[in-house]
Each structure stands twice: as C-alpha cells, then as structure tokens.
Amino acid sequence: MKSEQLGLEISAACRIGCVRHDNEDMILIGYQFIRNDEYRTQLELGDKDRFMMAVADGMGGHLSGEVASSDVLHNLQFFFSDLPVGLDASSFNEMIVEWLESINMILDSKGKADEQYKGMGTTLVALAYYDGVFYSMNCGDSRLYRLRGGELVQLTTDHSLSSLIGNEKHSSIITNCIGGGCSSSYIDLVQIEDIQDGDAFLLCSDGLTDMMSDHRLNILLTEGADANDLCNAAIVRGGYDNVSACLIKVKRD
C-alpha cells in the first residue's frame, strides 16, 4: 500500500455527557488533544511517515481519571513522534511494550507522590500509521470499529469481565488498563493490512457503545453521521458516561 494514495478525513468529539461532573475522556489526533470539544481535519499521508489517532477513557477518584487520560495521551504523542524511522512490525511492537512499561511506572509514581492520584488509570484505543502501515492498539474496553460496504465490524476485543466470561451485555469491570493498579498491563497490537477506499474507522469510549448497539451505530454511520452526531445521539439516549468518538474516513486516489 503506497501512502501517497491515501487521504484521511477525520472528525472527533469528546463530550462530558449528562451525569458526570468531569470529563475523564480525551482524544489525540496528530498533535491535537480534544476534550469537551469537537475537531475536524483532512490530510494526505504521502508526506508523513507517522500519524496517531487515539481515545483514552480515564478512571479514578476526584479528577484523577482526567489526569490519567491526559498524561497517557501526551506521553504517547511524544513517544510516538520520537520513534526512529524504519522499524519493522516486530521492532515497533517491542517499542510499544517498552512505552507501556514506562507509562505504567509514571502513573504509579505519581500516585505514590500524591494520594489524590493513587490508583488512577485509563483505557487506550488507537489507530497508528507508521512507515506505511496501520496498526490498531488496544488496552481496556474502548473500541475500534471498521465500516465497510455498510457493515460495521469491531476490530478490537474488550478487555472486560463480560468479554472474559462470554456475556454479551457489556460490563464496566475491565480486566486490563494503563495504570489503575493493574500489575500486568498489555496492549493488543495488530497490523491492519487491508485498507480500502471508502473504509471508515471508529475509535470510541464505552460511553458511546453503552448507549447504542452496534446495529444502531451501523445505521447512523451508513446515514452519514460524523463523530459529533454519534456523541449527541448517545447523550440523547441518556449520556450516563463521558462520550468520545473519532471517525476516520479513508480515501484512495
């Protein structure tokens, strides 16, 4: 796949919802951090060797969830932009594992230094473009979907209790995260080789998917909804949690 043939049209929205007092979600698009806002951009990948799109859903006590999601995304953006060029898939995976170990130590140290940050953590789901290859990255229960030909498919696996026991109803109890006292964090890193013109990828927190079924999301996306439309639809249905969505549409010349 040649990068000069690829363009991305991106919409993102991060909303507080109807119940929470603070927004613990955050979105990263390239060098932009989005919280309590929406964002749009278009870009060609021909002159870029890397580009990161990610959603983090923080958790913890007073304000600490929003600190965790912010710290993780800012640290990831710096780390990713500083990666050497030309890493193969195996080396790229090794670097991400090293980053995960490092950011877990950073969050843990922050919690030990200040009681209000003790136990804070976050999920992370990302679509990373590096050296001509797309990778999905997942830690927790935020999700990555692909819409192709009117069919919506979840590409990531939830690291949650419900997924572990085979329960179709989503559980808010997660089995893997960054920080949060998790002693064995891991990231599912998968190379996405088949990218087609017209594909759309959706990164989102569970504040979206808890409010709407995959079937409903499929309908809205097929009808042309953008990220802000999706967040608004979740809020109309109750908005019990913070709601974040990042929609990436692929165009090939």
Tab-separated table of C-alpha atoms in Angstrom:
chain	number	residue	atom	x	y	z
A	1	MET	CA	0.000	0.000	0.000
A	2	LYS	CA	1.528	3.289	-1.068
A	3	SER	CA	0.991	6.159	1.340
A	4	GLU	CA	0.735	8.738	-1.470
A	5	GLN	CA	-2.560	7.143	-2.491
A	6	LEU	CA	-4.132	7.614	0.928
A	7	GLY	CA	-6.018	10.517	2.438
A	8	LEU	CA	-7.860	10.737	5.738
A	9	GLU	CA	-10.946	12.763	6.619
A	10	ILE	CA	-11.272	12.903	10.403
A	11	SER	CA	-13.979	14.125	12.752
A	12	ALA	CA	-13.679	13.855	16.536
A	13	ALA	CA	-15.832	14.822	19.506
A	14	CYS	CA	-15.365	14.444	23.264
A	15	ARG	CA	-18.374	15.236	25.478
A	16	ILE	CA	-18.996	15.228	29.228
A	17	GLY	CA	-22.401	13.513	28.994
A	18	CYS	CA	-25.452	14.042	31.205
A	19	VAL	CA	-24.405	12.550	34.554
A	20	ARG	CA	-20.695	13.059	35.212
A	21	HIS	CA	-19.343	16.338	36.597
A	22	ASP	CA	-15.952	15.978	34.933
A	23	ASN	CA	-14.791	14.651	31.579
A	24	GLU	CA	-12.245	11.862	32.021
A	25	ASP	CA	-12.066	11.106	28.286
A	26	MET	CA	-9.550	12.612	25.901
A	27	ILE	CA	-8.802	12.236	22.177
A	28	LEU	CA	-5.495	12.615	20.357
A	29	ILE	CA	-5.402	13.450	16.637
A	30	GLY	CA	-1.852	14.023	15.425
A	31	TYR	CA	-0.723	16.865	17.689
A	32	GLN	CA	-4.234	17.921	18.761
A	33	PHE	CA	-5.736	16.992	22.134
A	34	ILE	CA	-9.528	17.158	22.321
A	35	ARG	CA	-11.691	17.301	25.452
A	36	ASN	CA	-15.097	18.979	25.779
A	37	ASP	CA	-14.824	19.969	22.144
A	38	GLU	CA	-15.012	18.731	18.567
A	39	TYR	CA	-12.348	18.725	15.869
A	40	ARG	CA	-12.096	18.131	12.131
A	41	THR	CA	-9.191	17.771	9.764
A	42	GLN	CA	-8.204	16.322	6.401
A	43	LEU	CA	-4.746	15.164	5.457
A	44	GLU	CA	-2.744	13.295	2.872
A	45	LEU	CA	-0.328	10.666	4.144
A	46	GLY	CA	2.068	10.965	1.219
A	47	ASP	CA	4.493	13.247	3.062
A	48	LYS	CA	4.066	11.675	6.515
A	49	ASP	CA	5.865	8.677	7.990
A	50	ARG	CA	3.599	8.561	11.064
A	51	PHE	CA	0.258	9.749	12.402
A	52	MET	CA	-1.519	8.827	15.627
A	53	MET	CA	-5.270	8.802	16.418
A	54	ALA	CA	-6.296	7.659	19.895
A	55	VAL	CA	-9.039	7.705	22.534
A	56	ALA	CA	-8.398	7.364	26.277
A	57	ASP	CA	-11.102	6.836	28.908
A	58	GLY	CA	-9.739	7.703	32.350
A	59	MET	CA	-10.769	6.293	35.696
A	60	GLY	CA	-10.057	7.035	39.330
A	61	GLY	CA	-11.057	9.358	42.139
A	62	HIS	CA	-11.674	13.101	42.035
A	63	LEU	CA	-10.083	14.494	38.850
A	64	SER	CA	-7.534	11.659	38.678
A	65	GLY	CA	-9.201	9.924	35.716
A	66	GLU	CA	-8.881	13.004	33.573
A	67	VAL	CA	-5.259	13.381	34.664
A	68	ALA	CA	-4.519	9.766	33.713
A	69	SER	CA	-6.026	10.025	30.225
A	70	SER	CA	-4.232	13.316	29.598
A	71	ASP	CA	-0.879	12.067	30.895
A	72	VAL	CA	-1.068	8.894	28.815
A	73	LEU	CA	-2.007	10.624	25.556
A	74	HIS	CA	0.561	13.401	25.951
A	75	ASN	CA	3.236	10.848	26.767
A	76	LEU	CA	2.172	8.629	23.844
A	77	GLN	CA	2.247	11.561	21.416
A	78	PHE	CA	5.781	12.499	22.484
A	79	PHE	CA	6.982	8.890	22.394
A	80	PHE	CA	5.420	8.150	19.014
A	81	SER	CA	6.765	11.299	17.374
A	82	ASP	CA	10.251	10.459	18.685
A	83	LEU	CA	10.354	6.884	17.346
A	84	PRO	CA	13.198	6.178	14.905
A	85	VAL	CA	12.237	5.649	11.281
A	86	GLY	CA	12.252	2.268	9.579
A	87	LEU	CA	11.175	-0.040	12.399
A	88	ASP	CA	9.683	-3.323	11.224
A	89	ALA	CA	6.480	-4.654	12.800
A	90	SER	CA	8.321	-6.689	15.436
A	91	SER	CA	10.534	-3.778	16.492
A	92	PHE	CA	7.562	-1.419	16.538
A	93	ASN	CA	5.744	-3.828	18.863
A	94	GLU	CA	8.782	-4.009	21.159
A	95	MET	CA	8.903	-0.230	21.391
A	96	ILE	CA	5.211	-0.053	22.298
A	97	VAL	CA	5.736	-2.670	25.025
A	98	GLU	CA	8.594	-0.586	26.418
A	99	TRP	CA	6.411	2.517	26.337
A	100	LEU	CA	3.630	0.715	28.206
A	101	GLU	CA	6.030	-0.317	30.961
A	102	SER	CA	7.318	3.240	31.205
A	103	ILE	CA	3.936	4.973	31.348
A	104	ASN	CA	2.682	2.482	33.944
A	105	MET	CA	5.666	3.385	36.134
A	106	ILE	CA	4.980	7.094	35.626
A	107	LEU	CA	1.334	6.791	36.710
A	108	ASP	CA	2.257	4.583	39.658
A	109	SER	CA	4.948	7.028	40.804
A	110	LYS	CA	2.539	9.949	40.527
A	111	GLY	CA	0.072	8.067	42.731
A	112	LYS	CA	2.725	7.353	45.339
A	113	ALA	CA	3.792	11.001	45.384
A	114	ASP	CA	0.265	12.394	45.696
A	115	GLU	CA	-2.593	10.495	47.311
A	116	GLN	CA	-5.235	12.056	45.040
A	117	TYR	CA	-3.679	10.271	42.037
A	118	LYS	CA	-3.351	6.866	43.689
A	119	GLY	CA	-4.858	4.103	41.543
A	120	MET	CA	-5.681	6.336	38.595
A	121	GLY	CA	-5.718	4.679	35.190
A	122	THR	CA	-7.114	4.773	31.689
A	123	THR	CA	-8.071	2.672	28.722
A	124	LEU	CA	-6.413	3.315	25.370
A	125	VAL	CA	-7.534	2.518	21.853
A	126	ALA	CA	-5.629	3.843	18.868
A	127	LEU	CA	-5.152	3.674	15.122
A	128	ALA	CA	-1.499	4.365	14.389
A	129	TYR	CA	0.015	4.961	10.956
A	130	TYR	CA	3.751	4.268	10.931
A	131	ASP	CA	6.100	3.755	7.994
A	132	GLY	CA	3.319	2.943	5.520
A	133	VAL	CA	1.469	0.542	7.848
A	134	PHE	CA	-1.651	0.945	10.005
A	135	TYR	CA	-1.719	-0.644	13.457
A	136	SER	CA	-4.588	-0.987	15.903
A	137	MET	CA	-3.658	-0.619	19.577
A	138	ASN	CA	-5.979	-1.591	22.416
A	139	CYS	CA	-5.783	-1.706	26.213
A	140	GLY	CA	-9.126	-1.851	28.006
A	141	ASP	CA	-12.693	-1.653	26.726
A	142	SER	CA	-12.651	1.363	24.419
A	143	ARG	CA	-13.166	0.147	20.864
A	144	LEU	CA	-12.049	0.314	17.250
A	145	TYR	CA	-14.596	-0.480	14.533
A	146	ARG	CA	-14.389	-0.611	10.760
A	147	LEU	CA	-17.304	0.258	8.497
A	148	ARG	CA	-17.029	-1.233	5.012
A	149	GLY	CA	-19.798	-1.691	2.487
A	150	GLY	CA	-22.447	-0.843	5.060
A	151	GLU	CA	-21.200	-3.461	7.555
A	152	LEU	CA	-19.782	-2.414	10.930
A	153	VAL	CA	-17.233	-4.801	12.496
A	154	GLN	CA	-15.465	-4.441	15.845
A	155	LEU	CA	-11.731	-4.928	15.280
A	156	THR	CA	-10.655	-4.883	18.926
A	157	THR	CA	-11.519	-7.218	21.783
A	158	ASP	CA	-12.839	-5.719	25.016
A	159	HIS	CA	-10.590	-6.380	27.988
A	160	SER	CA	-13.558	-6.612	30.322
A	161	LEU	CA	-15.238	-9.086	32.654
A	162	SER	CA	-18.183	-9.502	30.296
A	163	SER	CA	-15.883	-10.390	27.410
A	164	LEU	CA	-13.898	-12.783	29.610
A	165	ILE	CA	-16.972	-14.781	30.666
A	166	GLY	CA	-18.704	-14.545	27.291
A	167	ASN	CA	-21.536	-12.275	28.403
A	168	GLU	CA	-22.929	-10.194	25.554
A	169	LYS	CA	-24.046	-7.424	27.935
A	170	HIS	CA	-21.110	-5.072	28.493
A	171	SER	CA	-19.648	-4.902	31.992
A	172	SER	CA	-17.965	-1.769	33.320
A	173	ILE	CA	-15.458	-4.009	35.101
A	174	ILE	CA	-12.307	-4.057	32.982
A	175	THR	CA	-9.526	-6.629	33.214
A	176	ASN	CA	-6.750	-4.572	31.633
A	177	CYS	CA	-5.815	-0.904	31.633
A	178	ILE	CA	-2.896	1.503	31.823
A	179	GLY	CA	-2.217	2.379	35.458
A	180	GLY	CA	-5.162	1.720	37.747
A	181	GLY	CA	-3.085	-0.624	39.856
A	182	CYS	CA	-3.008	-3.158	37.022
A	183	SER	CA	0.167	-5.198	37.512
A	184	SER	CA	0.096	-6.958	34.134
A	185	SER	CA	-0.994	-4.387	31.557
A	186	TYR	CA	-0.754	-5.361	27.913
A	187	ILE	CA	-1.619	-3.822	24.568
A	188	ASP	CA	-3.147	-5.755	21.697
A	189	LEU	CA	-1.147	-4.522	18.692
A	190	VAL	CA	-2.425	-5.708	15.313
A	191	GLN	CA	-1.281	-4.738	11.840
A	192	ILE	CA	-4.183	-3.737	9.576
A	193	GLU	CA	-3.119	-4.729	6.094
A	194	ASP	CA	-6.352	-4.398	4.124
A	195	ILE	CA	-7.221	-0.704	3.789
A	196	GLN	CA	-9.723	0.111	1.056
A	197	ASP	CA	-11.128	3.292	-0.437
A	198	GLY	CA	-14.296	4.221	1.442
A	199	ASP	CA	-13.368	2.399	4.645
A	200	ALA	CA	-14.296	4.228	7.832
A	201	PHE	CA	-12.722	3.534	11.218
A	202	LEU	CA	-14.387	4.485	14.508
A	203	LEU	CA	-12.460	4.888	17.758
A	204	CYS	CA	-14.709	5.362	20.771
A	205	SER	CA	-15.060	5.110	24.542
A	206	ASP	CA	-17.674	2.891	26.166
A	207	GLY	CA	-19.741	5.994	26.851
A	208	LEU	CA	-20.803	5.673	23.229
A	209	THR	CA	-21.215	1.904	22.933
A	210	ASP	CA	-23.053	1.531	26.262
A	211	MET	CA	-25.719	3.898	24.959
A	212	MET	CA	-26.059	2.438	21.455
A	213	SER	CA	-25.870	-1.040	19.983
A	214	ASP	CA	-23.569	-1.886	17.103
A	215	HIS	CA	-26.679	-2.117	14.930
A	216	ARG	CA	-27.687	1.451	15.793
A	217	LEU	CA	-24.140	2.710	15.221
A	218	ASN	CA	-24.127	0.963	11.851
A	219	ILE	CA	-27.325	2.729	10.827
A	220	LEU	CA	-26.089	6.170	11.901
A	221	LEU	CA	-22.736	5.782	10.176
A	222	THR	CA	-24.319	4.471	6.993
A	223	GLU	CA	-26.613	7.513	7.024
A	224	GLY	CA	-23.542	9.777	7.136
A	225	ALA	CA	-23.230	10.652	10.832
A	226	ASP	CA	-19.942	12.214	11.944
A	227	ALA	CA	-18.275	11.876	15.358
A	228	ASN	CA	-20.233	14.744	16.884
A	229	ASP	CA	-23.523	13.274	15.637
A	230	LEU	CA	-22.657	9.968	17.318
A	231	CYS	CA	-21.827	11.639	20.637
A	232	ASN	CA	-25.026	13.693	20.533
A	233	ALA	CA	-27.054	10.554	19.828
A	234	ALA	CA	-25.536	8.842	22.886
A	235	ILE	CA	-26.298	11.884	25.042
A	236	VAL	CA	-29.921	11.945	23.852
A	237	ARG	CA	-30.212	8.314	24.943
A	238	GLY	CA	-29.049	9.149	28.470
A	239	GLY	CA	-25.350	10.005	28.310
A	240	TYR	CA	-24.564	8.101	31.525
A	241	ASP	CA	-20.824	8.422	30.942
A	242	ASN	CA	-18.425	10.713	29.119
A	243	VAL	CA	-18.729	10.148	25.370
A	244	SER	CA	-15.872	10.214	22.861
A	245	ALA	CA	-15.734	9.296	19.187
A	246	CYS	CA	-13.192	9.683	16.427
A	247	LEU	CA	-14.294	8.826	12.885
A	248	ILE	CA	-11.623	8.320	10.219
A	249	LYS	CA	-12.692	8.042	6.581
A	250	VAL	CA	-10.167	6.656	4.095
A	251	LYS	CA	-9.844	7.994	0.573
A	252	ARG	CA	-7.600	6.421	-2.052
A	253	ASP	CA	-6.882	8.172	-5.338
